[in-house]
Structures are given as C-alpha cells and as structure tokens.
Short mmCIF file of C-alpha atoms and ligand atoms in Angstrom, two decimals:
data_model
loop_
_atom_site.label_atom_id
_atom_site.label_comp_id
_atom_site.label_asym_id
_atom_site.label_seq_id
_atom_site.Cartn_x
_atom_site.Cartn_y
_atom_site.Cartn_z
CA UNK A 1 86.69 107.02 109.57
CA UNK A 2 86.23 108.26 106.03
CA UNK A 3 86.78 104.81 104.60
CA UNK A 4 84.01 103.39 106.78
CA UNK A 5 81.53 106.03 105.50
CA UNK A 6 82.47 105.15 101.92
CA UNK A 7 81.99 101.45 102.61
CA UNK A 8 78.52 102.10 104.06
CA UNK A 9 77.60 104.28 101.07
CA UNK A 10 78.78 101.62 98.63
CA UNK A 11 76.89 98.92 100.55
CA UNK A 12 73.65 100.95 100.60
CA UNK A 13 74.03 101.82 96.93
CA UNK A 14 74.60 98.18 96.10
CA UNK A 15 71.46 97.17 98.02
CA UNK A 16 69.35 99.76 96.19
CA UNK A 17 70.61 98.59 92.79
CA UNK A 18 70.02 94.96 93.77
CA UNK A 19 66.45 95.71 94.88
CA UNK A 20 65.79 97.65 91.67
CA UNK A 21 67.07 94.80 89.50
CA UNK A 22 65.01 92.23 91.40
CA UNK A 23 61.84 94.33 91.01
CA UNK A 24 62.43 94.62 87.28
CA UNK A 25 62.89 90.87 86.84
CA UNK A 26 59.74 90.12 88.84
CA UNK A 27 57.80 92.68 86.83
CA UNK A 28 58.81 91.07 83.58
CA UNK A 29 57.94 87.58 84.77
CA UNK A 30 54.45 88.54 85.94
CA UNK A 31 53.50 89.92 82.52
CA UNK A 32 51.19 87.63 80.58
CA UNK A 33 52.48 86.35 77.24
CA UNK A 34 51.69 89.01 74.70
CA UNK A 35 49.07 88.26 72.06
CA UNK A 36 48.82 84.64 73.04
CA UNK A 37 45.63 83.37 74.56
CA UNK A 38 46.04 80.31 76.74
CA UNK A 39 43.52 77.55 77.23
CA UNK A 40 43.41 74.88 79.87
CA UNK A 41 43.57 71.27 78.79
CA UNK A 42 40.57 69.69 80.59
CA UNK A 43 42.30 66.29 80.75
CA UNK A 44 45.74 66.98 82.21
CA UNK A 45 45.26 70.60 83.32
CA UNK A 46 48.17 71.99 81.30
CA UNK A 47 47.87 75.48 79.82
CA UNK A 48 48.41 75.60 76.08
CA UNK A 49 48.56 78.53 73.69
CA UNK A 50 46.14 78.62 70.82
CA UNK A 51 49.01 78.09 68.36
CA UNK A 52 50.28 74.95 70.12
CA UNK A 53 46.94 73.46 71.07
CA UNK A 54 45.11 70.57 69.46
CA UNK A 55 41.61 71.94 68.93
CA UNK A 56 38.80 69.51 69.47
CA UNK A 57 35.14 70.09 68.78
CA UNK A 58 33.14 68.29 71.39
CA UNK A 59 29.39 68.85 71.55
CA UNK A 60 29.67 72.19 69.69
CA UNK A 61 32.29 73.43 72.12
CA UNK A 62 35.83 74.27 71.13
CA UNK A 63 38.23 72.60 73.50
CA UNK A 64 42.00 72.92 73.53
CA UNK A 65 44.24 70.01 74.34
CA UNK A 66 48.00 69.70 74.67
CA UNK A 67 48.09 66.61 72.46
CA UNK A 68 45.94 64.23 70.43
CA UNK A 69 46.27 61.71 73.26
CA UNK A 70 44.46 64.06 75.63
CA UNK A 71 41.76 64.78 73.05
CA UNK A 72 41.15 61.09 72.57
CA UNK A 73 41.12 60.51 76.33
CA UNK A 74 38.52 63.26 76.70
CA UNK A 75 36.32 61.71 74.00
CA UNK A 76 36.63 58.31 75.66
CA UNK A 77 35.52 59.81 78.96
CA UNK A 78 32.48 61.37 77.29
CA UNK A 79 31.55 58.06 75.68
CA UNK A 80 31.87 56.25 78.98
CA UNK A 81 29.58 58.74 80.69
CA UNK A 82 26.74 58.51 78.19
ZN1 LIG B 101 46.96 67.27 78.01
#
C-alpha cells in the first residue's frame, strides 16, 4: 500500500515539474526578439530585422526587404502601375 502512495506522489510531482518546464519554454518563445525591430517585406511577406534588411527608399518611404531581388521586384511593380 505504501509503495502505491509513493508511486502516485512521484507521478504527481513529475507532472507538476513537466508542466512548469513547458510553461517556461513557452514563455521564452513568446518573447519578442530584444532590441531588434522587425519590418515586413512588402513583396514576399517575410519579416526581417533592421540589421538584416535591404533598405529601399521608395517615394520618400523607407521600406525593408529581405533581399535586393525583392527590392527590385517592388520597384518594377511601381513602374508598371504608373
Ligand atoms: Zn522578400
């Protein structure tokens, strides 16, 4: 009988620790990257950090692209519109 009580206690303790660890991992993942502002590439929709982005000035607006290819694609689209 005693052994069964110990097994239940160990099982419950294990579950509590598991839940605690899972909460911690989720908490860390939901934190935004520190000190890094992200911008959305208007061409492919990818989020890029300011450090990694290709900055394009289009009509006095600063736009952030993931690559030069996307910047050029965006400029082509603008030219086609006008
Ligand atoms: Zn892109």
